[in-house]
Coordinates of C-alpha atoms and ligand atoms in Angstrom, one line a residue:
M1490 CA 103.5 80.3 67.5
T1491 CA 104.1 81.6 71.0
V1492 CA 101.0 82.2 73.1
S1493 CA 101.0 85.3 75.3
P1494 CA 100.9 84.6 79.1
I1495 CA 97.7 86.6 79.4
V1496 CA 96.0 84.3 76.8
T1497 CA 97.3 81.2 78.5
A1498 CA 96.0 82.6 81.8
L1499 CA 92.6 83.2 80.4
R1500 CA 92.3 79.5 79.5
R1501 CA 92.2 78.2 83.1
P1502 CA 90.2 79.0 86.2
R1503 CA 91.9 81.8 88.1
N1504 CA 91.6 83.9 91.2
F1505 CA 92.7 87.4 92.0
E1506 CA 96.3 86.4 92.7
D1507 CA 96.4 84.6 89.3
N1508 CA 95.0 87.8 87.7
V1509 CA 97.8 90.0 89.2
N1510 CA 100.4 87.5 88.1
A1511 CA 98.9 87.3 84.6
Y1512 CA 99.2 91.1 84.3
F1513 CA 102.8 90.8 85.5
D1514 CA 103.7 88.0 83.1
H1515 CA 102.1 89.9 80.2
A1516 CA 104.1 93.0 81.0
A1517 CA 107.3 91.0 81.5
T1518 CA 107.2 89.9 77.9
F1519 CA 108.0 93.6 77.1
C1520 CA 111.0 93.7 79.5
S1521 CA 114.5 92.4 78.8
H1522 CA 115.4 91.3 82.3
A1523 CA 116.8 87.8 83.1
K1524 CA 114.1 85.2 83.9
G1525 CA 115.5 84.7 87.4
L1526 CA 115.3 88.4 88.2
L1527 CA 111.7 88.5 87.0
D1528 CA 110.9 85.5 89.1
Q1529 CA 112.3 87.2 92.2
I1530 CA 110.3 90.4 91.5
R1531 CA 107.1 88.4 91.0
I1532 CA 107.3 86.0 94.0
C1533 CA 105.9 86.8 97.4
N1534 CA 108.9 86.9 99.8
A1535 CA 107.2 86.1 103.1
V1536 CA 103.7 85.2 104.4
Y1537 CA 102.8 84.9 108.1
A1538 CA 99.5 83.0 108.4
F1539 CA 98.2 82.6 111.9
A1540 CA 95.1 82.0 114.0
F1541 CA 94.3 83.2 117.5
P1542 CA 91.5 82.8 120.0
V1543 CA 89.5 85.8 121.1
R1544 CA 87.5 85.7 124.3
F1545 CA 84.5 87.9 124.3
A1546 CA 82.7 89.6 127.2
D1547 CA 80.1 86.9 127.4
G1548 CA 82.9 84.3 127.9
S1549 CA 82.6 82.7 124.5
I1550 CA 85.8 82.0 122.5
E1551 CA 86.2 82.4 118.7
V1552 CA 89.2 81.4 116.6
V1553 CA 90.1 84.2 114.2
H1554 CA 92.3 83.6 111.0
A1555 CA 94.7 86.3 109.9
W1556 CA 97.6 87.0 107.6
R1557 CA 100.4 89.4 106.8
A1558 CA 102.2 89.0 103.5
E1559 CA 105.4 90.9 102.6
H1560 CA 105.7 90.6 98.9
S1561 CA 109.0 92.3 98.3
H1562 CA 111.9 93.2 100.5
H1563 CA 113.9 95.0 97.8
K1564 CA 113.1 98.2 99.9
L1565 CA 112.3 98.4 103.6
P1566 CA 110.1 98.8 105.4
T1567 CA 107.3 97.0 103.5
K1568 CA 104.0 98.8 103.4
G1569 CA 100.4 97.9 102.9
G1570 CA 96.9 98.1 104.3
I1571 CA 95.0 95.7 106.6
R1572 CA 91.7 94.4 105.4
Y1573 CA 88.8 93.1 107.6
A1574 CA 86.5 90.9 105.4
P1575 CA 84.7 87.6 105.9
N1576 CA 85.9 85.9 102.7
V1577 CA 89.5 87.1 102.6
D1578 CA 92.1 84.4 102.3
E1579 CA 95.9 84.0 101.9
S1580 CA 95.9 84.2 98.2
E1581 CA 94.0 87.5 98.2
V1582 CA 96.4 88.9 100.7
K1583 CA 99.3 87.9 98.5
A1584 CA 97.7 89.4 95.4
L1585 CA 97.2 92.7 97.3
A1586 CA 100.7 92.7 98.6
A1587 CA 102.1 92.2 95.1
L1588 CA 100.0 95.2 93.9
M1589 CA 101.6 97.3 96.7
T1590 CA 105.1 96.5 95.5
Y1591 CA 104.3 97.7 92.0
K1592 CA 102.3 100.7 93.2
C1593 CA 105.0 102.0 95.5
A1594 CA 107.5 101.7 92.7
L1595 CA 105.3 103.6 90.3
V1596 CA 104.9 106.6 92.7
D1597 CA 108.5 106.4 93.9
V1598 CA 107.6 105.6 97.5
P1599 CA 110.6 103.8 98.9
F1600 CA 108.8 100.8 100.3
G1601 CA 108.4 97.1 99.5
G1602 CA 104.8 95.9 99.1
A1603 CA 102.8 94.2 101.9
K1604 CA 99.2 93.5 103.0
G1605 CA 97.4 92.1 106.0
A1606 CA 94.0 90.7 106.6
V1607 CA 91.7 89.4 109.4
Q1608 CA 89.0 87.1 108.3
I1609 CA 86.0 88.7 110.0
D1610 CA 82.9 90.6 109.1
P1611 CA 83.4 93.7 111.2
S1612 CA 79.7 94.5 111.2
R1613 CA 79.1 91.3 113.4
Y1614 CA 81.3 92.6 116.2
T1615 CA 80.9 95.2 118.9
L1616 CA 83.4 98.0 119.3
D1617 CA 85.0 96.2 122.2
Q1618 CA 85.3 93.0 120.3
L1619 CA 86.9 94.7 117.3
E1620 CA 89.4 96.4 119.6
R1621 CA 90.4 93.0 121.2
I1622 CA 90.8 91.4 117.8
T1623 CA 92.9 94.4 116.5
R1624 CA 95.1 94.5 119.5
R1625 CA 95.7 90.7 119.4
Y1626 CA 96.4 90.8 115.7
T1627 CA 99.1 93.5 116.4
H1628 CA 100.6 91.4 119.2
E1629 CA 100.9 88.4 116.8
L1630 CA 102.5 90.6 114.1
D1631 CA 105.0 92.0 116.7
R1632 CA 106.0 88.5 118.0
K1633 CA 107.1 87.5 114.5
Q1634 CA 108.6 90.9 113.6
F1635 CA 105.9 91.6 110.9
I1636 CA 105.4 95.1 112.2
G1637 CA 107.8 98.0 113.0
P1638 CA 108.8 101.4 111.6
G1639 CA 111.7 99.9 109.7
L1640 CA 110.2 96.5 109.1
D1641 CA 106.6 96.6 108.0
V1642 CA 104.1 99.4 108.3
P1643 CA 100.4 98.7 108.0
A1644 CA 97.6 101.2 107.0
P1645 CA 93.9 101.1 106.5
D1646 CA 92.2 99.1 103.8
Y1647 CA 88.7 97.7 103.2
G1648 CA 86.9 97.4 106.5
T1649 CA 89.4 99.3 108.6
G1650 CA 90.1 103.0 109.3
E1651 CA 91.7 105.5 111.7
R1652 CA 90.2 103.8 114.7
E1653 CA 91.9 100.4 114.0
M1654 CA 95.2 102.2 113.2
S1655 CA 95.1 104.0 116.5
W1656 CA 94.6 100.7 118.4
I1657 CA 97.5 99.2 116.4
A1658 CA 99.8 102.2 117.2
D1659 CA 98.8 102.1 120.9
T1660 CA 99.4 98.3 121.2
Y1661 CA 102.8 98.6 119.4
G1662 CA 103.7 101.6 121.7
Q1663 CA 103.0 99.5 124.8
L1664 CA 105.2 96.7 123.5
H1665 CA 108.0 99.1 122.7
T1666 CA 108.1 101.5 125.5
G1667 CA 110.6 104.4 124.9
E1668 CA 111.1 103.5 121.3
L1669 CA 111.4 107.0 119.7
E1670 CA 110.1 105.9 116.3
A1671 CA 107.2 103.8 117.6
L1672 CA 104.4 106.0 116.1
A1673 CA 105.8 105.3 112.6
C1674 CA 104.8 101.6 113.0
V1675 CA 101.5 102.3 111.2
T1676 CA 100.0 105.0 109.1
G1677 CA 96.4 106.3 108.6
K1678 CA 96.2 107.2 112.3
P1679 CA 93.9 110.0 113.5
V1680 CA 95.6 113.4 113.2
T1681 CA 95.5 113.8 117.0
E1682 CA 97.5 110.6 117.4
G1683 CA 100.4 111.1 115.0
G1684 CA 98.4 111.0 111.8
I1685 CA 98.7 113.6 109.0
H1686 CA 96.1 116.0 107.5
G1687 CA 94.8 114.7 104.2
R1688 CA 95.5 111.0 104.7
R1689 CA 91.8 110.0 105.2
E1690 CA 90.8 111.4 101.8
A1691 CA 94.1 110.8 100.0
T1692 CA 93.1 107.8 97.9
G1693 CA 90.0 109.5 96.6
R1694 CA 91.9 112.8 96.0
G1695 CA 94.7 110.9 94.2
L1696 CA 92.1 109.2 92.0
M1697 CA 90.7 112.6 91.1
Y1698 CA 94.2 113.8 90.2
A1699 CA 94.8 110.7 88.1
L1700 CA 91.5 111.2 86.2
S1701 CA 92.1 114.9 85.8
E1702 CA 95.6 114.3 84.3
A1703 CA 94.2 111.6 81.9
C1704 CA 91.5 114.0 80.8
R1705 CA 94.0 116.8 80.2
S1706 CA 95.2 115.1 77.0
A1707 CA 93.3 116.4 74.0
E1708 CA 94.7 113.5 71.9
D1709 CA 93.5 110.8 74.4
M1710 CA 90.1 112.5 74.9
A1711 CA 89.5 112.9 71.2
A1712 CA 90.2 109.2 70.7
L1713 CA 87.4 108.5 73.3
G1714 CA 85.0 111.1 71.8
L1715 CA 85.2 113.1 75.1
S1716 CA 85.9 116.7 75.8
V1717 CA 89.1 117.7 77.6
G1718 CA 88.9 118.2 81.4
L1719 CA 86.7 116.9 84.3
E1720 CA 83.9 119.4 83.7
G1721 CA 80.6 117.7 82.9
K1722 CA 82.0 114.1 82.9
R1723 CA 79.3 111.8 84.2
L1724 CA 80.5 109.4 86.9
V1725 CA 79.1 106.1 88.3
V1726 CA 80.7 105.1 91.6
Q1727 CA 80.5 101.6 93.1
G1728 CA 81.1 101.7 96.9
L1729 CA 80.4 104.6 99.1
G1730 CA 83.2 103.9 101.6
N1731 CA 86.3 105.8 102.1
V1732 CA 87.6 105.6 98.5
G1733 CA 84.2 105.9 96.7
Y1734 CA 82.9 108.8 98.9
H1735 CA 86.1 110.9 98.4
V1736 CA 86.6 110.3 94.7
A1737 CA 83.0 111.4 94.1
K1738 CA 83.5 114.4 96.3
F1739 CA 86.7 115.7 94.7
C1740 CA 85.6 114.9 91.1
R1741 CA 82.3 116.8 91.7
E1742 CA 84.3 119.7 93.1
H1743 CA 86.1 119.8 89.8
G1744 CA 82.9 119.8 87.7
A1745 CA 82.0 116.2 87.2
I1746 CA 78.4 114.9 87.7
L1747 CA 77.8 111.9 89.9
V1748 CA 74.9 110.1 88.2
A1749 CA 74.8 106.9 90.1
I1750 CA 76.1 105.2 93.3
A1751 CA 76.0 101.5 93.9
E1752 CA 76.2 99.9 97.4
R1753 CA 75.6 96.4 98.8
E1754 CA 71.8 96.8 99.0
G1755 CA 71.3 98.3 95.6
A1756 CA 72.0 101.4 93.6
I1757 CA 70.5 104.8 92.8
H1758 CA 70.5 106.7 89.6
N1759 CA 69.8 110.4 88.8
P1760 CA 71.1 111.7 85.5
K1761 CA 70.8 115.3 86.9
G1762 CA 73.4 114.5 89.6
L1763 CA 73.6 113.3 93.2
S1764 CA 75.5 114.6 96.2
E1765 CA 77.7 111.9 97.7
D1766 CA 77.3 113.5 101.1
E1767 CA 73.5 113.8 101.0
V1768 CA 73.3 110.1 100.0
F1769 CA 75.8 109.1 102.7
Q1770 CA 73.8 110.9 105.4
F1771 CA 70.5 109.4 104.0
R1772 CA 72.0 105.9 104.1
K1773 CA 73.3 106.4 107.6
R1774 CA 69.9 107.5 108.8
T1775 CA 67.8 104.9 107.0
G1776 CA 70.2 102.0 106.6
S1777 CA 70.0 102.0 102.8
L1778 CA 70.5 104.3 99.9
L1779 CA 67.4 103.0 98.2
G1780 CA 64.5 105.5 98.3
F1781 CA 66.8 108.5 98.1
P1782 CA 64.6 111.4 97.1
G1783 CA 64.7 112.3 93.4
A1784 CA 66.7 109.2 92.3
T1785 CA 65.6 105.9 90.7
D1786 CA 66.3 102.8 92.6
I1787 CA 68.2 99.9 91.0
L1788 CA 67.6 96.8 93.0
K1789 CA 70.4 94.7 91.6
S1790 CA 73.5 96.7 92.6
P1791 CA 75.8 95.4 89.8
D1792 CA 73.4 96.6 87.1
A1793 CA 74.6 100.2 88.0
L1794 CA 78.0 99.3 86.4
E1795 CA 76.3 99.1 83.0
L1796 CA 74.6 102.5 83.1
D1797 CA 75.3 105.2 80.5
C1798 CA 78.2 107.3 81.8
D1799 CA 81.6 108.7 80.9
V1800 CA 83.6 107.4 83.9
L1801 CA 83.0 104.2 85.8
V1802 CA 84.7 104.1 89.2
P1803 CA 84.7 100.6 90.9
A1804 CA 85.6 101.5 94.5
A1805 CA 84.5 98.5 96.5
L1806 CA 85.6 95.0 95.6
E1807 CA 87.8 93.0 93.3
S1808 CA 86.7 91.1 90.1
V1809 CA 83.4 93.1 89.6
L1810 CA 84.2 93.8 85.9
T1811 CA 84.3 90.4 84.2
G1812 CA 84.2 88.8 80.7
E1813 CA 80.5 88.4 81.3
N1814 CA 79.5 92.1 82.0
A1815 CA 82.4 93.9 80.2
P1816 CA 80.7 93.9 76.7
R1817 CA 77.7 95.8 78.3
I1818 CA 79.8 98.5 80.0
K1819 CA 79.0 101.8 78.4
A1820 CA 81.6 104.0 80.2
K1821 CA 84.5 105.3 78.1
I1822 CA 86.9 105.4 81.1
V1823 CA 87.3 103.0 83.9
L1824 CA 89.0 104.6 86.9
E1825 CA 90.0 101.7 89.3
G1826 CA 89.5 102.9 92.9
A1827 CA 89.4 99.4 94.3
N1828 CA 92.2 96.9 94.0
G1829 CA 91.7 94.3 91.2
P1830 CA 88.2 95.3 90.1
T1831 CA 88.9 94.2 86.5
T1832 CA 89.6 90.6 85.4
P1833 CA 91.9 89.9 82.5
E1834 CA 88.9 88.9 80.4
A1835 CA 87.2 92.2 81.0
D1836 CA 90.5 94.0 80.4
E1837 CA 90.7 92.3 77.0
V1838 CA 87.2 93.4 76.1
F1839 CA 87.9 97.0 77.2
R1840 CA 91.1 97.0 75.0
Q1841 CA 89.1 95.9 72.0
K1842 CA 86.5 98.5 72.7
K1843 CA 89.4 101.1 72.9
M1844 CA 88.3 102.3 76.3
L1845 CA 90.7 104.0 78.7
V1846 CA 91.4 101.9 81.9
I1847 CA 93.3 103.9 84.5
P1848 CA 94.7 100.9 86.5
D1849 CA 94.5 100.4 90.2
V1850 CA 98.2 99.8 90.5
Y1851 CA 98.6 103.5 89.7
A1852 CA 95.2 105.1 90.2
N1853 CA 94.7 104.3 93.9
A1854 CA 98.3 105.0 95.0
G1855 CA 97.3 108.3 96.7
G1856 CA 96.7 106.5 100.0
V1857 CA 100.2 105.0 100.2
T1858 CA 101.7 108.3 98.9
V1859 CA 100.3 110.3 101.8
S1860 CA 101.0 107.3 104.2
Y1861 CA 104.7 107.9 103.2
F1862 CA 104.4 111.6 104.2
E1863 CA 102.9 110.5 107.5
W1864 CA 105.7 108.0 108.1
L1865 CA 108.3 110.8 107.3
K1866 CA 106.4 113.1 109.7
N1867 CA 106.5 110.5 112.5
L1868 CA 110.2 109.9 112.0
S1869 CA 111.1 113.6 111.9
H1870 CA 108.8 114.4 114.9
V1871 CA 107.7 117.7 113.3
R1872 CA 104.6 118.8 111.6
L1873 CA 105.1 119.4 107.8
G1874 CA 105.7 123.1 107.2
R1875 CA 106.1 124.0 110.9
L1876 CA 109.7 125.2 110.6
D1877 CA 109.6 127.4 107.5
R1878 CA 106.0 128.4 106.7
R1879 CA 106.3 131.9 108.3
R1880 CA 109.6 132.4 106.6
Q1881 CA 108.2 131.4 103.3
A1882 CA 105.2 133.7 103.6
A1883 CA 107.6 136.6 104.6
T1884 CA 109.7 135.8 101.4
E1885 CA 106.5 135.9 99.3
M1886 CA 105.5 139.3 100.9
R1887 CA 109.0 140.7 100.2
M1888 CA 108.7 139.7 96.5
L1889 CA 105.3 141.4 96.2
Q1890 CA 106.7 144.6 97.8
A1891 CA 109.6 144.5 95.3
I1892 CA 107.1 144.1 92.4
E1893 CA 105.1 147.0 93.8
R1894 CA 108.2 149.2 94.0
A1895 CA 109.3 148.3 90.5
T1896 CA 105.9 148.8 88.8
G1897 CA 104.5 151.6 91.0
K1898 CA 101.3 149.6 91.3
A1899 CA 99.9 148.7 94.7
F1900 CA 98.2 145.3 95.1
T1901 CA 94.7 145.1 96.8
D1902 CA 94.3 143.3 100.1
S1903 CA 92.6 140.4 98.3
E1904 CA 95.4 140.1 95.8
R1905 CA 97.9 140.1 98.6
Q1906 CA 96.0 137.3 100.4
S1907 CA 95.8 135.2 97.3
F1908 CA 99.6 135.5 96.6
V1909 CA 100.9 135.2 100.2
K1910 CA 99.6 132.2 102.0
V1911 CA 100.8 130.7 105.3
T1912 CA 101.1 127.1 103.9
D1913 CA 99.6 124.6 106.3
E1914 CA 100.2 120.8 106.5
L1915 CA 97.2 120.0 104.4
A1916 CA 98.3 122.3 101.5
I1917 CA 101.7 120.7 101.6
V1918 CA 100.3 117.2 101.6
N1919 CA 97.9 117.9 98.7
S1920 CA 100.5 119.5 96.6
G1921 CA 102.9 116.6 97.2
L1922 CA 100.1 114.2 96.3
E1923 CA 99.1 116.1 93.1
D1924 CA 102.7 116.3 91.9
T1925 CA 103.2 112.5 92.6
M1926 CA 100.1 111.5 90.7
I1927 CA 100.9 113.7 87.7
V1928 CA 104.5 112.6 87.4
A1929 CA 103.6 108.9 87.7
Y1930 CA 100.8 109.3 85.1
Q1931 CA 103.2 110.9 82.7
D1932 CA 105.8 108.2 83.3
I1933 CA 103.3 105.5 82.5
R1934 CA 101.9 107.4 79.5
E1935 CA 105.4 107.9 78.2
A1936 CA 106.2 104.2 78.6
L1937 CA 103.1 103.5 76.4
R1938 CA 104.3 106.0 73.8
R1939 CA 107.7 104.2 73.8
Q1940 CA 106.2 100.7 73.5
P1941 CA 102.8 101.2 71.9
E1942 CA 102.6 97.4 71.3
A1943 CA 102.1 97.2 75.1
G1944 CA 98.6 98.3 74.2
D1945 CA 97.2 99.8 77.4
L1946 CA 98.0 101.8 80.5
R1947 CA 97.9 98.8 82.8
T1948 CA 100.6 96.9 80.9
A1949 CA 102.6 100.2 80.6
A1950 CA 102.3 100.6 84.4
F1951 CA 103.5 97.1 85.1
I1952 CA 106.4 97.5 82.7
T1953 CA 107.4 100.7 84.5
A1954 CA 107.1 99.1 87.9
I1955 CA 109.0 96.0 86.9
N1956 CA 111.9 98.1 85.5
K1957 CA 112.0 100.3 88.7
V1958 CA 112.2 97.3 91.0
A1959 CA 114.7 95.5 88.7
I1960 CA 117.1 98.5 88.9
V1961 CA 117.2 98.3 92.7
Y1962 CA 118.0 94.6 92.5
E1963 CA 120.6 95.1 89.7
E1964 CA 122.3 98.1 91.2
L1965 CA 122.4 97.1 94.8
G1966 CA 123.5 93.5 94.0
I1967 CA 121.0 92.2 96.6
F1968 CA 121.4 88.5 95.5
P1969 CA 123.3 86.5 98.1
Ligands
NAD323 P1 85.6 100.8 102.8 O1 85.4 99.7 103.7 O2 85.7 102.2 103.4 O3 84.4 100.9 101.8 C1 84.0 99.9 100.9 C2 82.5 100.1 100.6 O4 82.1 99.2 99.6 C3 81.6 100.0 101.7 O5 80.7 101.1 101.8 C4 80.8 98.7 101.4 O6 79.5 98.7 101.9 C5 80.8 98.8 99.9 N1 80.5 97.5 99.3 C6 80.7 96.2 99.8 N2 80.2 95.3 98.9 C7 79.7 96.0 97.9 C8 79.0 95.6 96.7 N3 78.8 94.3 96.5 N4 78.5 96.5 95.9 C9 78.7 97.8 96.2 N5 79.4 98.3 97.3 C10 79.8 97.3 98.1 O7 86.8 100.4 102.0 P2 87.8 101.4 101.2 O8 88.9 101.7 102.0 O9 87.0 102.5 100.5 O10 88.4 100.4 100.1 C11 87.7 100.1 98.9 C12 88.6 99.5 97.9 O11 89.7 100.5 97.6 C13 89.3 98.2 98.3 O12 89.5 97.4 97.1 C14 90.7 98.7 98.8 O13 91.7 97.7 98.7 C15 90.9 99.8 97.9 N6 91.9 100.8 98.4 C16 91.7 101.5 99.5 C17 92.6 102.4 100.0 C18 92.4 103.3 101.2 O14 93.2 104.2 101.5 N7 91.4 103.0 102.0 C19 93.8 102.6 99.2 C20 94.0 101.9 98.0 C21 93.0 101.0 97.6

């Protein structure tokens, strides 16, 4: 009897990278590609591991360890965030880079996957120290050609944001004076420095679109015993950072109820609903979300994952849903905001419980999708919509006037305003993001309909991604 790779993988100790590879191997059993091609798709193509000294204002010196992994060169540039975390290591970076390859393929973003990391706890450093570390990191990447608009384009991830991306863009610009495309060396920049409207909240917004699309299916919701749509769905979110804050915000705007939030120091629960912004402001003021008025404190943060809810959104760390706590998870849907929050053991339990897992490799692709829009904007040197938005509004106005002439009915001012909009950059970005997330969801759902034996959306997503990367290798004849 042949043993499935996922079962074999479950029998030995594993880390995040092993988990991603186990998901790949399991999906590969449903694909018909040659073994050598599958090996090439799975392997990490290049890793730059380095250490550099940083001298601080008080004269002390510290050695900092850092990495950049380029998982797949089947399309260039490669793309992926930069993580600042104290426990990050090479294996974790490779796992995240691999996920980026599959993610980009799923949402048809023409990049290979990459990821970077600096092994620091950013909260221990001053602003000045963080800037020195970020600029030095960029220098090192540049020396080895691991950064550049056509080579490898970083973005924010856990522990980094617009501020770090602007330091990276500035450092790269100084090293490449006069290079017209220099700003496209990194995405997730502030809007005032070549960024794009909507990038900051893109991952959270994309997660909302993913959940909304899943909840539109009457058949799938009936199987879970849930009603169609986001309205009234009870959400538990782990992590009130960029991803967690925005997914909560956009899901609430579409009628969901945020019943609990978990952070490092603990969690809070209020079945009547919480506002992510009020909690965020409270935590900023007091240093903790515990004690938030009207909510019950949960001192052990992971316990919040087991609360009664419809949708659980891990949006902080990897491997938080394990074989140990999975049987106690009450949610019907797991929406993976973080990368790698579910181990294969937990995944197996969720499959048996017939839960719906909307996997990271698709669900949190909103960030890289809008990063792609930012990269295109930087290369074209023009704000999206700038050239034709007035012309478009004039066309819409002419259509309205034609309808008025044909029907003899005059539209009111408010009707005119709702039909004829001068489309701004944010509207274009959000519409491109919504379309991307819906099309990708339907691709994956369709793959599962074609191969129901794949059993779940994650496997269907990996199958879809593997097939898309394989086509590039096969059609372009990339092998030397
Ligand atoms: P972030 O640094 O903005 O936020 C992470 C939050 O998690 C912080 O508020 C932190 O305090 C909290 N946290 C840390 N340990 C915790 C714990 N034990 N329990 C509960 N909360 C804890 O990071 P982010 O950008 O929101 O990224 C979060 C996850 O989403 C990561 O896995 C990242 O790879 C993934 N992701 C991010 C993006 C993006 O665009 N930022 C895109 C795709 C995927």
